[in-house]
Amino acid sequence: MSRLIKSFLSFLCRHRRRVLALLVFVAAFMGITLTIGKIYQHWDKDPERGAIAMPEGGLGESFDTPVYLDQNWDESDSLWFYNTTQGSALLPYDFFIQLEQKDNTTLFRDNVNIDKYRYLPQKKTFFNPDALPVGFVKETYKGNSDTSKDYLGYTCAACHTGQVNYKGKAMRIDGGPAMANMVLFLEELEEAMFETLNNQDKFNRFSTAVIDLGNDYRKPEEVKEDLEKWSNTLRLYNIVNKSHIDYGYARLDAFGRIYNRVLEYVVGADQAKEMLTALTKADKKTPLISPKEADKVLEGCDPTIIGSDCFAKVIKRLQMPKSEGYPELGIKGLLRVRDGLFNEPDAPVSYPFLWDIAHSDYVQWNGLANNAPPGPLGRNAGEVIGVFGILDWTAKESGWSLPAYISGQKNKKIKVDFTSSIDLTNLQRLESHLRTLESPEWPDHLFPNDPSMQIDKALAWKGKLLYNEYCLSCHEVIDRTAWDRLVIAKMSSLESIQTDPAMADNSVTFKGYSSNFQHTYQSTDAGTVILEQKAPVVQILTSVTKGVVSTPDPDKNVIRRTLDWLYVMAMSFFDNDIKSSVKAGDYNPDTTANPYNSLLSYKARSLNGIWATGPFLHNGSVPTLYDLLLPKKMPGDPDLCENASGETEPCQYRPNEFVVGSRELDPKKVGFVSEGKQGTTFTTRRVGDFNTGHDYGARDIKSDDGEVILKALTKEERWALVEYMKML
């Protein structure tokens, strides 16, 4: 190694003028590129930021053209965030533009239908000429010959732009949690695609309309071939991610779905055959799939890594007739296959809000992601894997490569490369853009004549004193406008916080076949681990995101992609003030025996803007802030309680059932109105949906010897604390 370094230094000395000229050229090129990018970023200045009124909304709600609160973003900042691709590719773009709904001839992208899923309809603007909803964008990917076309993809804004309505007035919240029902959207999109495929009249209209666009398709046969391919791909995704937990509106098991998508692309045919032939029918004796059937199902798939297209073929073949040599599985059989290769994503959580994310030391609900460099880049690359980035990953014999080295494959004969549609340059720019976003303040100024929206300052002052006593130790108060603010995640172990454990448990316990990453080494805070044949998926995800971020964008020329990659790497380190640090809080530390122990916890953070982020708790199981300050009714809890006047009245407990989907603000309890509204019914009876825990102020908190160290709040104190939290 020392000889290599000496040779390199000698080369630099001999060619210092050329090296200096190259560095000057690179710096000039990057400077010009950055300047052009900044100018372009501000070209879309629509004063309404593309927002439109909805006289008849999808769930019976109507609202005027939304207004924006002061979050330190102007119209161009918002529109660039909404319409900047990150490399997601859900389906061909022309298909989404012309696809009809399943049961009628109205376009699937019709605004009323889009609003039904609680995505946010938009009008045409410069960056959005086809009036796509907030968070949907055209992604142009020039990959291999099969994947080179325009796609519809998700942007960050789809899950992280909110809206709050009050008496017909709508307020858009940049960086706020979406109310979206992504599962319903994807299931009904799949149904519409298959109906179009199987209904000749629908297909004729669809194929004609797609071809008339004059973009990626010229013949009906081409349309049909791709429609069948993408319909099956979406069906595969929906089958793999089917859950017994109804996510409903406003939440998603993003981690579970990212984990599954990684496993879908990493597993090899050899490991898949091993799993398929080990499955049994309900009697636990009779094989579900014979070795011959498994070979037939996996025919043509790479033994090391199945890759982008073969898995959809596998799912289709699993359902084909036994007379043709296939297993002919129904939905129950397919779910047994799912359980053998994947993990049920049964821990939905609320979409997190994004203000202060670039100022936070640890992110994700369980603090999985360290925000120190280059953490945000890997975190965002993992997110795009989950939201349909095209993964043109292949396995082949090759020499040394940086992605193979970084992902731990340096000693492997066969190496997986990580060509994909993931746009690292835009991911870096988006993360940097979020540094300027501020939390929204309570919008009392929009309703000067409405007493319900005015903050009771005297009551809020009492609430502030209570906040200091009950909340401040975990939820630090920060200056929302400070450019140098630092948000510290205070971690609480599952034992201490006692909220629903599913998300934290799954992040650690989910396992999958590691394929080519088997027996590779990986560093953790507790030491170096070796990936086993069935490894924790968090390890496999870490390996592949390292490979992705060390792979330059493939659909740019070699000079451009090299310079862009160098820019991304430099900016991920130098445009990030967060340093590596020890987690704060009360949690179980990582050990050599349990290297992911600290992930069995949940994060508390500053509550600025909390009024616009309901429902509450990490899994969205409590509808309002006032309800969060009530206890969960447990066995033995009384039905009648004594009030401050000494009178008996019904005790107050957190609701065990409420409707989610409405955007209507409850200004008193602070959250969204659920009574009398349309949406999905949230019930709190199962793991994944529990509304237990976080009892601070809800019950007496006692020491081990039974001494009360934090008393339960009275009703008056709860109202005072809620009033103060409006001001954060």
XYZ file of C-alpha atoms in Angstrom:
728
model
C 0.000 0.000 0.000
C 2.841 2.420 0.870
C 4.463 1.728 -2.515
C 1.191 2.544 -4.229
C 0.890 5.818 -2.314
C 4.467 6.766 -3.175
C 3.851 6.033 -6.855
C 0.701 8.143 -6.797
C 2.479 11.075 -5.125
C 5.333 10.782 -7.641
C 2.796 10.919 -10.483
C 1.238 14.067 -9.011
C 4.640 15.747 -8.759
C 5.585 14.914 -12.334
C 2.265 16.086 -13.754
C 1.348 18.787 -11.276
C 0.493 21.353 -13.972
C -1.873 18.994 -15.750
C -3.416 17.891 -12.467
C -3.870 21.535 -11.418
C -5.456 22.370 -14.777
C -7.813 19.407 -14.406
C -8.826 20.522 -10.912
C -9.467 24.069 -12.161
C -11.592 22.672 -14.988
C -13.577 20.462 -12.601
C -14.143 23.383 -10.200
C -15.228 25.676 -13.053
C -17.554 23.046 -14.500
C -19.155 22.404 -11.112
C -19.512 26.141 -10.469
C -21.221 26.730 -13.808
C -23.469 23.696 -13.292
C -24.477 24.896 -9.825
C -25.228 28.407 -11.103
C -27.372 27.135 -13.959
C -29.149 24.746 -11.584
C -29.959 27.538 -9.124
C -31.313 29.786 -11.880
C -33.426 26.971 -13.318
C -34.709 26.081 -9.861
C -36.459 29.476 -9.647
C -38.145 29.496 -13.064
C -41.526 28.250 -11.808
C -43.149 31.107 -9.878
C -46.870 30.356 -10.052
C -48.370 32.521 -7.256
C -50.707 29.712 -6.085
C -47.816 27.199 -6.282
C -50.040 25.093 -8.544
C -52.734 24.605 -5.897
C -56.387 24.498 -6.957
C -59.776 24.625 -5.268
C -61.815 21.435 -4.950
C -65.558 22.238 -5.019
C -66.277 18.497 -4.741
C -63.492 16.518 -3.080
C -62.923 12.799 -3.138
C -64.134 12.152 0.434
C -66.949 14.662 0.513
C -64.765 17.599 1.559
C -64.562 20.792 -0.465
C -62.123 23.669 -0.110
C -61.036 26.925 -1.709
C -57.661 27.376 -3.413
C -55.140 26.522 -0.678
C -53.008 29.235 0.871
C -49.485 28.866 2.202
C -48.124 29.708 5.632
C -44.716 31.320 6.130
C -42.211 28.450 6.166
C -39.302 30.388 4.624
C -40.048 28.994 1.150
C -41.350 31.073 -1.730
C -43.419 29.730 -4.606
C -40.404 28.580 -6.620
C -38.975 26.719 -3.602
C -42.211 24.776 -3.164
C -42.693 23.984 -6.844
C -39.119 22.808 -7.301
C -39.526 20.489 -4.303
C -42.799 19.105 -5.659
C -41.499 18.446 -9.172
C -37.882 17.321 -8.812
C -37.370 13.674 -9.714
C -35.389 11.400 -7.445
C -35.377 8.457 -9.856
C -38.671 6.782 -8.971
C -40.434 4.873 -11.771
C -43.839 3.430 -10.878
C -45.109 2.810 -14.425
C -44.584 4.211 -17.944
C -45.535 7.890 -18.009
C -47.785 7.626 -21.059
C -49.758 4.879 -19.329
C -50.604 7.034 -16.312
C -51.550 9.993 -18.496
C -54.131 7.959 -20.464
C -55.240 5.231 -18.030
C -58.961 5.091 -17.250
C -60.467 4.126 -13.917
C -61.511 0.510 -13.587
C -65.287 0.931 -13.748
C -65.728 3.956 -16.023
C -64.068 6.009 -18.750
C -62.902 8.837 -16.459
C -59.132 9.129 -16.303
C -57.495 7.579 -13.257
C -55.634 10.839 -12.684
C -58.869 12.821 -12.485
C -58.599 15.307 -9.615
C -61.582 13.942 -7.667
C -60.109 10.441 -7.825
C -56.670 11.707 -6.812
C -58.193 13.601 -3.880
C -59.936 10.386 -2.784
C -56.489 8.943 -2.067
C -55.685 12.238 -0.286
C -52.951 13.164 -2.729
C -53.029 16.879 -3.572
C -54.340 17.900 -7.035
C -52.443 20.612 -8.945
C -52.913 22.744 -12.047
C -50.419 23.091 -14.895
C -47.264 25.049 -14.118
C -43.874 25.380 -15.790
C -42.372 22.350 -14.026
C -45.663 20.424 -14.195
C -47.138 20.770 -17.708
C -49.466 17.763 -17.311
C -50.976 18.921 -14.001
C -49.764 15.930 -11.994
C -50.627 15.830 -8.273
C -48.111 17.090 -5.713
C -45.282 14.579 -5.481
C -45.738 12.922 -8.886
C -43.289 13.642 -11.684
C -42.025 12.545 -15.077
C -38.786 10.570 -14.711
C -36.744 10.148 -17.883
C -34.392 7.197 -17.500
C -32.027 6.114 -20.228
C -31.001 2.732 -18.882
C -30.836 -0.480 -20.884
C -32.965 -0.996 -23.990
C -35.825 -2.467 -21.951
C -36.015 0.340 -19.385
C -35.153 3.409 -21.476
C -38.285 5.569 -21.519
C -40.311 8.108 -19.529
C -41.938 7.016 -16.280
C -44.283 8.352 -13.651
C -42.476 8.505 -10.328
C -42.872 9.717 -6.779
C -40.977 12.711 -5.426
C -40.324 13.408 -1.739
C -43.339 15.738 -1.723
C -45.870 12.931 -2.270
C -45.431 11.689 1.290
C -44.165 14.913 2.849
C -46.623 17.644 1.855
C -49.679 18.133 4.021
C -52.869 20.114 3.979
C -55.028 21.382 6.832
C -58.568 22.630 6.176
C -60.733 24.794 8.404
C -64.259 25.842 7.475
C -63.554 25.654 3.737
C -60.157 27.369 3.849
C -57.219 25.109 2.989
C -53.624 25.561 4.136
C -50.830 23.684 2.364
C -48.032 22.574 4.685
C -44.672 22.092 2.954
C -42.759 19.231 4.529
C -45.853 18.171 6.473
C -47.059 14.558 6.718
C -49.303 13.476 3.864
C -52.818 12.175 4.513
C -52.262 9.784 1.583
C -53.588 6.237 1.375
C -50.805 4.820 -0.784
C -51.987 1.213 -0.446
C -55.469 2.008 -1.786
C -53.931 4.043 -4.610
C -51.643 1.189 -5.699
C -54.327 -1.491 -5.376
C -56.848 0.451 -7.459
C -54.130 1.399 -9.957
C -53.384 -2.308 -10.395
C -57.100 -3.056 -10.864
C -57.430 -0.315 -13.484
C -54.391 -1.606 -15.383
C -55.622 -5.219 -15.460
C -59.135 -4.156 -16.451
C -57.614 -2.198 -19.333
C -55.533 -5.220 -20.292
C -58.501 -7.600 -20.284
C -61.314 -5.365 -21.568
C -60.918 -4.999 -25.328
C -62.901 -1.775 -25.659
C -60.939 -0.195 -22.810
C -57.664 -1.386 -24.275
C -58.501 -0.048 -27.728
C -59.213 3.417 -26.310
C -56.132 3.251 -24.110
C -53.663 2.069 -26.754
C -54.936 4.632 -29.283
C -54.580 7.446 -26.732
C -51.070 6.303 -25.710
C -49.869 6.040 -29.312
C -51.374 9.444 -30.148
C -49.061 11.016 -27.549
C -46.208 10.246 -29.961
C -43.691 9.404 -27.223
C -42.524 5.894 -26.370
C -45.084 3.728 -28.212
C -45.939 3.249 -31.897
C -47.989 0.031 -32.092
C -50.815 -1.522 -30.024
C -48.699 -4.660 -29.633
C -45.973 -2.637 -27.900
C -48.535 -1.055 -25.596
C -50.040 -4.433 -24.699
C -46.678 -6.051 -24.022
C -45.620 -3.277 -21.658
C -49.032 -2.985 -20.028
C -48.911 -6.698 -19.183
C -45.355 -6.363 -17.854
C -46.082 -3.366 -15.627
C -49.428 -4.733 -14.451
C -47.690 -7.901 -13.290
C -44.891 -5.883 -11.697
C -47.388 -3.862 -9.671
C -49.337 -7.001 -8.748
C -46.077 -8.553 -7.524
C -45.429 -5.505 -5.345
C -48.946 -5.589 -3.888
C -48.815 -9.330 -3.178
C -45.404 -9.137 -1.550
C -46.545 -6.261 0.661
C -50.019 -7.527 1.566
C -50.631 -7.038 5.297
C -53.270 -8.054 7.807
C -52.978 -4.517 9.202
C -55.107 -1.952 7.381
C -52.824 1.063 6.992
C -55.642 3.373 5.938
C -54.939 7.052 5.486
C -51.930 9.005 6.779
C -49.486 6.145 7.340
C -47.337 3.520 5.627
C -44.900 0.767 6.590
C -42.135 2.335 4.535
C -39.345 0.331 6.160
C -41.088 -2.996 5.643
C -41.652 -2.177 1.988
C -38.096 -0.963 1.431
C -36.807 -4.140 3.077
C -38.975 -6.305 0.805
C -37.942 -4.496 -2.333
C -34.278 -4.971 -1.472
C -34.837 -8.694 -0.909
C -36.763 -8.965 -4.194
C -33.709 -7.786 -6.123
C -30.932 -9.329 -4.036
C -32.072 -12.943 -3.786
C -30.608 -15.365 -6.317
C -32.314 -18.254 -8.090
C -30.300 -20.804 -6.091
C -31.473 -19.443 -2.739
C -35.001 -18.988 -4.091
C -35.158 -22.651 -5.136
C -33.956 -23.719 -1.713
C -36.796 -21.748 -0.114
C -39.507 -22.781 -2.607
C -38.818 -26.499 -2.222
C -38.844 -26.208 1.586
C -42.403 -24.855 1.689
C -45.207 -27.230 2.699
C -48.974 -27.214 2.486
C -51.229 -26.707 5.522
C -50.521 -30.273 6.776
C -46.837 -29.243 7.153
C -45.815 -32.501 5.424
C -46.753 -32.270 1.750
C -44.369 -30.117 -0.353
C -46.068 -27.030 -1.800
C -43.680 -26.895 -4.766
C -41.656 -29.782 -6.183
C -38.020 -29.370 -7.308
C -39.111 -29.740 -10.955
C -41.778 -27.071 -10.527
C -39.250 -24.790 -8.830
C -36.842 -25.200 -11.750
C -39.656 -24.385 -14.165
C -40.626 -21.291 -12.172
C -37.030 -20.038 -11.947
C -36.029 -20.860 -15.524
C -33.815 -18.143 -16.989
C -33.232 -16.368 -13.655
C -29.661 -15.609 -12.593
C -28.405 -17.957 -9.834
C -26.709 -15.048 -8.020
C -29.235 -12.216 -8.323
C -32.704 -12.471 -9.840
C -32.664 -8.856 -10.960
C -35.245 -6.434 -12.259
C -37.618 -8.434 -14.468
C -37.377 -12.074 -13.441
C -39.266 -11.813 -10.168
C -42.444 -10.636 -11.854
C -42.137 -13.657 -14.153
C -41.658 -15.905 -11.107
C -44.901 -14.701 -9.515
C -46.770 -15.220 -12.795
C -45.312 -18.716 -13.254
C -46.214 -19.715 -9.698
C -49.879 -19.291 -10.666
C -49.670 -21.147 -13.991
C -51.306 -24.623 -14.477
C -49.867 -27.858 -13.155
C -50.579 -29.394 -16.564
C -47.795 -27.170 -17.892
C -45.383 -28.098 -15.105
C -46.073 -25.171 -12.744
C -47.357 -25.171 -9.126
C -50.691 -23.383 -9.858
C -50.784 -21.491 -6.547
C -53.709 -19.413 -5.328
C -53.440 -16.341 -3.117
C -52.805 -18.418 0.030
C -49.960 -20.261 -1.665
C -48.483 -17.007 -2.959
C -48.550 -15.588 0.563
C -46.682 -18.683 1.816
C -44.043 -17.960 -0.808
C -44.054 -14.311 0.327
C -43.492 -15.375 3.914
C -40.603 -17.621 2.865
C -38.709 -14.916 1.002
C -40.007 -11.680 2.482
C -41.538 -10.250 5.645
C -45.085 -9.000 6.131
C -44.928 -5.183 6.391
C -47.309 -4.940 9.344
C -45.995 -1.877 11.189
C -47.360 1.246 9.459
C -46.233 4.593 10.856
C -47.205 8.193 10.206
C -45.378 9.973 7.411
C -42.795 12.073 9.281
C -42.603 15.833 8.820
C -39.459 17.174 7.145
C -38.806 20.590 8.672
C -35.569 20.446 10.705
C -34.629 17.062 9.184
C -31.347 18.444 7.863
C -30.664 19.880 11.344
C -31.293 16.589 13.204
C -28.662 14.257 14.628
C -30.691 11.050 14.112
C -33.765 10.484 11.942
C -36.439 7.804 11.399
C -38.915 6.918 14.137
C -36.455 4.549 15.819
C -33.337 6.622 15.137
C -31.985 4.135 12.614
C -30.278 6.747 10.435
C -27.351 8.794 11.673
C -27.554 12.141 9.894
C -23.804 12.698 9.874
C -22.120 12.469 6.433
C -22.715 10.570 4.243
C -25.776 9.248 6.088
C -28.467 11.378 4.401
C -27.381 10.205 0.961
C -27.674 6.534 1.911
C -30.988 7.148 3.699
C -32.481 8.861 0.656
C -31.136 6.228 -1.737
C -32.846 3.565 0.372
C -36.077 5.552 0.192
C -35.970 5.632 -3.634
C -35.387 1.877 -3.694
C -38.658 1.616 -1.780
C -40.631 3.937 -4.078
C -39.940 2.122 -7.320
C -36.493 3.165 -8.427
C -35.524 1.048 -11.464
C -32.851 -1.343 -10.229
C -30.928 -2.650 -13.227
C -28.704 -4.655 -10.898
C -26.767 -7.528 -12.460
C -24.178 -10.047 -11.257
C -21.065 -10.861 -13.241
C -17.407 -11.724 -12.992
C -15.440 -8.500 -12.868
C -12.291 -6.978 -11.471
C -11.987 -4.356 -8.779
C -14.701 -1.711 -8.606
C -15.497 0.931 -6.028
C -19.144 -0.157 -5.551
C -18.072 -3.773 -5.004
C -15.406 -2.653 -2.537
C -17.698 -0.317 -0.621
C -20.536 -2.863 -0.460
C -18.232 -5.564 0.922
C -17.912 -7.720 -2.226
C -14.212 -7.132 -2.880
C -13.341 -10.819 -2.320
C -16.278 -12.194 -4.309
C -15.679 -13.801 -7.698
C -19.151 -12.745 -8.849
C -19.970 -9.124 -8.059
C -23.299 -7.312 -8.077
C -23.252 -3.918 -9.728
C -25.778 -1.257 -8.822
C -26.894 0.460 -12.011
C -30.217 2.149 -11.288
C -32.438 5.129 -12.018
C -31.712 6.637 -8.569
C -30.668 10.267 -9.081
C -27.942 10.923 -6.516
C -27.418 14.520 -7.649
C -31.049 15.440 -7.060
C -31.107 13.596 -3.735
C -28.217 15.739 -2.537
C -29.870 18.929 -3.816
C -33.199 18.045 -2.180
C -31.546 17.397 1.175
C -29.733 20.716 0.943
C -32.975 22.459 -0.054
C -34.701 21.203 3.095
C -32.178 23.039 5.276
C -34.110 26.257 4.661
C -37.582 24.878 5.434
C -39.153 26.058 8.683
C -42.079 24.680 10.659
C -45.534 26.262 10.200
C -46.911 28.520 12.910
C -50.469 28.331 14.224
C -52.577 30.151 11.582
C -54.669 32.411 13.849
C -53.889 35.400 11.599
C -55.944 33.791 8.802
C -59.053 33.730 10.992
C -59.046 37.051 12.909
C -62.790 36.941 13.608
C -62.972 33.335 14.745
C -62.511 32.981 18.531
C -61.868 29.234 18.190
C -58.643 29.944 16.270
C -57.266 32.575 18.664
C -54.733 31.380 21.214
C -55.645 32.048 24.850
C -52.327 33.595 25.917
C -53.045 33.408 29.660
C -53.952 29.728 29.421
C -50.936 29.062 27.170
C -48.645 30.634 29.779
C -49.891 28.110 32.338
C -49.334 25.432 29.710
C -45.744 26.531 29.203
C -44.977 25.906 32.881
C -46.503 22.457 32.568
C -44.542 21.797 29.377
C -41.312 22.605 31.197
C -42.215 20.074 33.887
C -43.717 17.269 31.794
C -42.297 17.505 28.280
C -39.095 19.530 28.018
C -36.698 16.768 29.054
C -37.516 14.894 25.815
C -39.062 17.548 23.557
C -36.613 20.436 23.523
C -37.927 23.839 22.458
C -35.914 25.334 19.598
C -35.913 28.535 17.580
C -37.657 27.459 14.360
C -35.862 30.179 12.355
C -32.296 29.729 13.654
C -30.036 28.830 10.734
C -27.685 26.924 13.058
C -30.359 25.029 15.009
C -29.592 21.454 16.040
C -32.391 19.030 16.826
C -31.439 16.249 19.227
C -33.329 12.971 19.080
C -34.084 11.733 22.604
C -34.439 7.963 22.403
C -36.686 5.955 24.736
C -36.511 2.167 24.916
C -39.620 0.126 24.208
C -39.724 -0.821 27.890
C -39.799 2.798 29.027
C -42.051 4.381 26.382
C -44.417 1.362 26.085
C -45.934 2.476 22.789
C -46.675 0.020 19.985
C -43.459 -2.007 19.453
C -44.043 -3.323 15.913
C -42.007 -0.849 13.867
C -38.930 -0.980 16.122
C -39.117 -4.776 16.482
C -39.433 -5.334 12.726
C -36.471 -3.084 11.949
C -34.241 -5.470 13.900
C -35.863 -8.894 13.580
C -36.782 -9.011 9.868
C -34.437 -11.349 7.999
C -33.913 -12.368 4.388
C -31.584 -14.220 2.031
C -28.357 -12.253 1.600
C -27.302 -13.990 -1.653
C -24.030 -12.454 -2.899
C -23.580 -10.522 0.339
C -23.380 -13.732 2.364
C -20.126 -13.853 4.381
C -19.277 -10.224 3.692
C -18.179 -7.956 6.531
C -20.022 -4.897 7.803
C -19.182 -2.363 10.490
C -21.655 -1.521 13.265
C -21.363 0.657 16.354
C -20.768 -2.510 18.382
C -18.133 -4.004 16.068
C -17.836 -5.784 12.729
C -20.460 -8.384 11.816
C -20.539 -11.055 9.104
C -23.670 -11.399 7.014
C -25.101 -14.903 7.238
C -27.142 -16.731 4.607
C -30.301 -15.401 6.270
C -29.264 -12.032 7.604
C -31.049 -9.126 9.251
C -32.453 -7.094 6.368
C -31.015 -3.937 7.921
C -27.570 -5.381 7.088
C -28.527 -6.187 3.487
C -30.064 -2.728 3.036
C -26.870 -1.143 4.349
C -24.774 -3.086 1.841
C -26.896 -2.231 -1.193
C -27.264 1.473 -0.329
C -23.467 1.669 -0.057
C -23.287 0.155 -3.524
C -25.901 2.538 -4.919
C -24.292 5.732 -3.577
C -20.886 4.691 -4.927
C -22.289 4.144 -8.446
C -22.456 7.217 -10.743
C -25.739 7.869 -12.573
C -25.709 5.555 -15.625
C -27.816 7.680 -17.987
C -25.266 10.489 -18.331
C -22.112 10.556 -20.412
C -18.957 9.379 -18.657
C -17.573 12.884 -17.990
C -20.862 14.281 -16.709
C -21.646 11.344 -14.454
C -18.126 11.297 -13.009
C -18.163 15.022 -12.229
C -21.695 14.832 -10.852
C -20.725 11.938 -8.611
C -17.672 13.789 -7.306
C -19.900 16.804 -6.617
C -22.414 14.647 -4.737
C -19.728 13.033 -2.617
C -18.105 16.361 -1.804
C -21.373 18.092 -0.961
C -22.627 15.213 1.181
C -19.644 15.801 3.456
C -19.080 19.548 3.228
C -22.717 20.738 3.037
C -23.678 19.007 6.272
C -22.892 20.394 9.711
C -24.080 17.308 11.585
C -21.258 15.325 13.194
C -21.246 11.732 14.418
C -22.390 11.595 18.029
C -23.686 9.209 20.660
C -27.463 8.921 20.797
C -29.186 10.774 23.634
C -31.893 9.349 25.853
C -32.936 6.272 27.780
C -32.327 3.243 25.564
C -30.550 -0.094 25.592
C -27.092 0.296 24.046
C -25.761 -1.840 21.220
C -23.619 -4.783 22.281
C -21.600 -7.414 20.463
C -24.391 -9.912 21.192
C -27.132 -7.454 20.112
C -25.563 -4.950 17.701
C -28.932 -3.330 16.908
C -30.249 -3.063 20.467
C -30.470 0.727 20.330
C -33.002 0.476 17.489
C -35.513 -1.065 19.878
C -36.565 2.422 20.886
C -38.470 5.442 19.632
C -37.426 9.027 19.089
C -38.719 12.183 20.724
C -37.861 15.494 19.097
C -38.767 19.157 19.124
C -42.501 19.763 18.714
C -42.450 22.949 16.650
C -45.264 22.744 14.109
C -46.775 19.728 15.878
C -50.298 21.151 15.429
C -50.181 20.343 11.696
C -48.958 16.742 11.987
C -51.832 14.648 13.362
C -52.730 11.874 14.019
C -50.204 11.357 16.826
C -47.784 8.799 18.249
C -45.421 7.188 15.767
C -48.130 4.865 14.398
C -50.857 7.522 14.155
C -53.010 5.795 16.772
C -54.205 8.921 18.636
C -56.334 11.508 16.788
C -55.562 14.711 18.756
C -53.056 16.208 21.169
C -55.718 16.379 23.863
C -56.417 12.647 23.431
C -52.689 11.959 23.724
C -52.745 13.466 27.234
C -55.452 10.972 28.240
C -54.650 7.436 29.407
C -55.416 4.300 27.463
C -58.167 2.436 29.301
C -56.662 -0.714 30.752
C -58.288 -3.628 32.626
C -59.286 -2.424 36.081
C -59.511 1.251 35.130
C -62.716 2.892 36.460
C -65.633 4.110 34.346
C -66.419 7.028 36.666
C -63.989 9.646 37.951
C -64.177 12.586 40.333
C -63.726 16.030 38.781
C -62.192 19.181 40.310
C -65.523 20.080 41.916
C -65.784 16.735 43.649
C -68.542 15.541 41.325
C -68.572 12.156 39.574
C -68.457 12.049 35.788
C -67.405 9.529 33.071
C -63.647 9.059 32.978
C -61.857 10.211 29.827
C -59.678 7.767 27.903
C -57.987 7.696 24.502
C -60.456 6.651 21.794
C -60.106 3.044 20.679
C -61.731 3.777 17.331
C -61.795 6.851 15.102
C -61.999 7.770 11.410
C -58.881 8.934 9.537
C -58.968 10.757 6.207
C -60.447 14.154 6.966
C -58.219 17.228 6.686
C -60.557 19.348 8.832
C -58.714 20.912 11.776
C -60.046 20.559 15.318
C -58.727 23.842 16.796
C -59.622 22.944 20.389
C -58.214 19.430 20.775
C -55.637 20.047 17.997
C -55.703 17.335 15.393
C -58.064 16.324 12.604
C -61.812 15.968 13.052
C -62.958 12.355 12.833
C -66.604 12.328 13.895
C -69.031 12.284 10.967
C -66.220 12.147 8.393
C -65.428 9.746 5.551
C -62.201 7.756 5.516
C -60.837 4.573 7.074
C -61.697 3.409 10.576
C -58.667 3.088 12.838
C -59.080 0.459 15.566
C -56.443 -0.003 18.248
C -56.837 -3.681 19.115
C -53.829 -5.249 17.344
C -50.049 -4.991 17.482
C -49.151 -2.356 14.920
C -52.248 -0.333 15.895
C -51.853 -0.081 19.686
C -52.425 3.357 21.235
C -50.745 2.493 24.532
C -47.764 4.157 26.210
C -46.378 7.698 26.334
C -48.255 8.121 29.628
C -46.496 11.325 30.725
C -49.271 13.494 32.112
C -51.893 10.857 31.331
C -51.250 8.741 34.446
C -49.263 9.061 37.651
C -45.667 8.096 36.886
C -44.230 6.186 39.821
C -40.759 5.157 40.891
C -39.857 1.518 41.519
C -40.811 1.887 45.183
C -44.256 3.287 44.319
C -43.581 6.988 44.910
C -45.393 9.333 42.487
C -42.718 11.322 40.648
C -44.989 12.869 37.986
C -48.685 13.348 38.667
C -51.404 12.889 36.073
C -52.653 16.166 34.661
C -56.074 17.474 35.559
C -58.540 18.305 32.791
C -57.756 22.014 33.169
C -54.022 21.333 32.959
C -54.471 19.259 29.810
C -56.284 22.119 28.095
C -53.546 24.540 29.168
C -50.795 22.286 27.812
C -52.587 21.835 24.483
C -53.006 25.614 24.230
C -49.263 26.128 24.683
C -48.363 23.480 22.100
C -50.249 25.509 19.489
C -47.504 28.115 19.912
C -44.570 25.783 19.216
